[in-house]
Amino acid sequence: MSMEFVSTRGGASVSLDQALVSGLADDGGLYVPGSLPMFTPDDFGETDSLAAIAAVLLRPFFAGSSLLPELDDILAETFSFPIPVSPVSAAAGKAGLLELYHGPTAAFKDVGAGFLAACLTRLEGDPASPLTILVATSGDTGGAVAAAFDSRPGMRVVVLFPQGRVSERQQKQLTCWSDNVLSLSVEGSFDDCQSLVKGALTNPELAVDFRFSSANSINIGRLLPQATYYAMASLQHFRRTGQKPGFIVPTGNLGNALACILVREMGLPVGPVVLAVNANRTIPDYLESLEWLPRPSIRTLATAMDVGDPSNMERLRGLLGEALALREKIDVVSVGDEQIRAAMRQDYKDFDFATCPHTATATHAWRAMQAERRQEHDWILVATAHPAKFETVVEPLIGAEVPLPPELSAILSRPSRSVTIGPTMNALAGALRGRFFPN
Ligand SMILES: *Cc1c(COP(=O)(O)O)cnc(C)c1O
């Protein structure tokens, strides 16, 4: 039996391979698995490593896929770095910190981008006719995608970022890669970058010379691998204590949080799930008012969570139901910038190391929880990025320097290069042909 993937908007079902390659369904919906496999902790035997747990968890999703024989290799490539849960303690009690920031660009998006790159290279990588991945970025996503596809045969990446609107370290992560990555500094806004990507994907002249794709964050190939670290963390905790840990997940577009909920729905020992959002309140307002009111995002300290219209909500409603049902199954806490600042200061005092502004939404939510509830469960707080990525925010607040982790110092010591273009289709076409054509 092969696993089918269906659109959240009800269109025809496709194979995993097709869902990975097309990203978005033809009807504009997001792909979800047609059925969810169910697990008990025993199904994982004694497996301990992340790649081994991932192989058990993801195998049913690869049923019928041409990638099934390569699943173990794909997972070994994806999880080339550790994802530990480290204990932290504070006046509020003890908790675990799920450190998702040991990948090449020091944020959890490395997991999804790495897995998608490992899959797409096997499905579509063709040195005679490379696939060109276009990605518009306001900072973090582009770096993870570039790192994931760097030097992969038959694959290219074009990263478009708004000139002068990304931090110095972010810019480095967008511009330090091999010849198959073209970094474009666009004289315009993030929206300009996005419309250039959309324009290129549908441009008939460019289609003659290029095979384009986008590695957008709603690709099912980003979601599936994210489920694996929740499976690992919950299994390890359950085996050790017999308790199902609760998770507090910093959330913007709901990708990472959805992975946590998905794992619970599949029978893994996950307790309560709390979503921590920033001042972008679309999700908590929905649970309170029962009305889904997407809106433009507002800028906060946790920039990677500045989402006013979380696209994965379609998947979440399909999985758990509408607002009334959601209320029963998840909690949502909105954390303002002042609370983020206070949480970062307190984390540094309590833990003796810094947290990033996104992670601080989770540590705030944990401290702010009713003491009874906090003590009723063991909690795992999800750390989505290393604080050294956001040193201009973090360092003045804690009054100390954040040591660079090895993966970031490796990136910062590389030479960088980018091509500056105006925000026009002609300029983009010129830069593409200048670097990549003829092959
Ligand atoms: C992308 C990102 C988030 C938000 O993740 P979603 O899957 O969009 O909810 C949180 N923290 C960091 C550091 C991120 O890069």
Coordinates of N, CA and C in Angstrom, one line a residue, residues 39-48 52-54 56-57 231 235 239 268:
F39 N 1.3 4.7 16.2 CA 2.4 4.0 16.8 C 2.2 3.9 18.3
T40 N 2.9 2.9 18.9 CA 3.0 2.9 20.4 C 4.5 3.0 20.7
P41 N 4.9 3.4 21.9 CA 6.3 3.5 22.2 C 7.1 2.2 21.8
D42 N 6.4 1.0 22.0 CA 7.1 -0.2 21.7 C 7.5 -0.4 20.3
D43 N 6.8 0.3 19.4 CA 7.1 0.1 17.9 C 8.6 0.6 17.7
F44 N 9.1 1.4 18.6 CA 10.4 2.0 18.4 C 11.5 1.1 19.0
G45 N 11.1 0.0 19.7 CA 12.1 -0.9 20.3 C 13.0 -0.2 21.2
E46 N 14.3 -0.4 21.0 CA 15.3 0.3 21.8 C 15.9 1.4 21.1
T47 N 15.5 1.7 19.9 CA 16.1 2.7 19.0 C 16.3 4.0 19.8
D48 N 17.4 4.6 19.7 CA 17.8 5.8 20.5 C 18.2 6.9 19.6
A52 N 17.5 6.8 13.6 CA 16.8 5.5 13.7 C 15.4 5.6 14.1
I53 N 15.1 6.6 15.0 CA 13.7 6.8 15.4 C 13.0 7.4 14.2
A54 N 13.6 8.3 13.5 CA 13.0 8.9 12.3 C 12.7 7.9 11.2
V56 N 11.8 4.8 11.7 CA 10.6 4.1 12.1 C 9.3 5.0 11.8
L57 N 9.5 6.2 12.3 CA 8.4 7.2 12.2 C 8.0 7.5 10.7
A231 N 9.2 13.2 18.2 CA 9.1 11.7 18.6 C 10.3 11.3 19.5
L235 N 9.8 10.2 23.3 CA 10.1 8.8 23.6 C 11.2 8.7 24.7
R239 N 10.4 6.9 28.2 CA 11.1 5.7 28.6 C 11.8 5.9 30.0
L268 N 2.4 9.0 19.8 CA 3.6 9.1 20.6 C 3.3 9.8 21.9

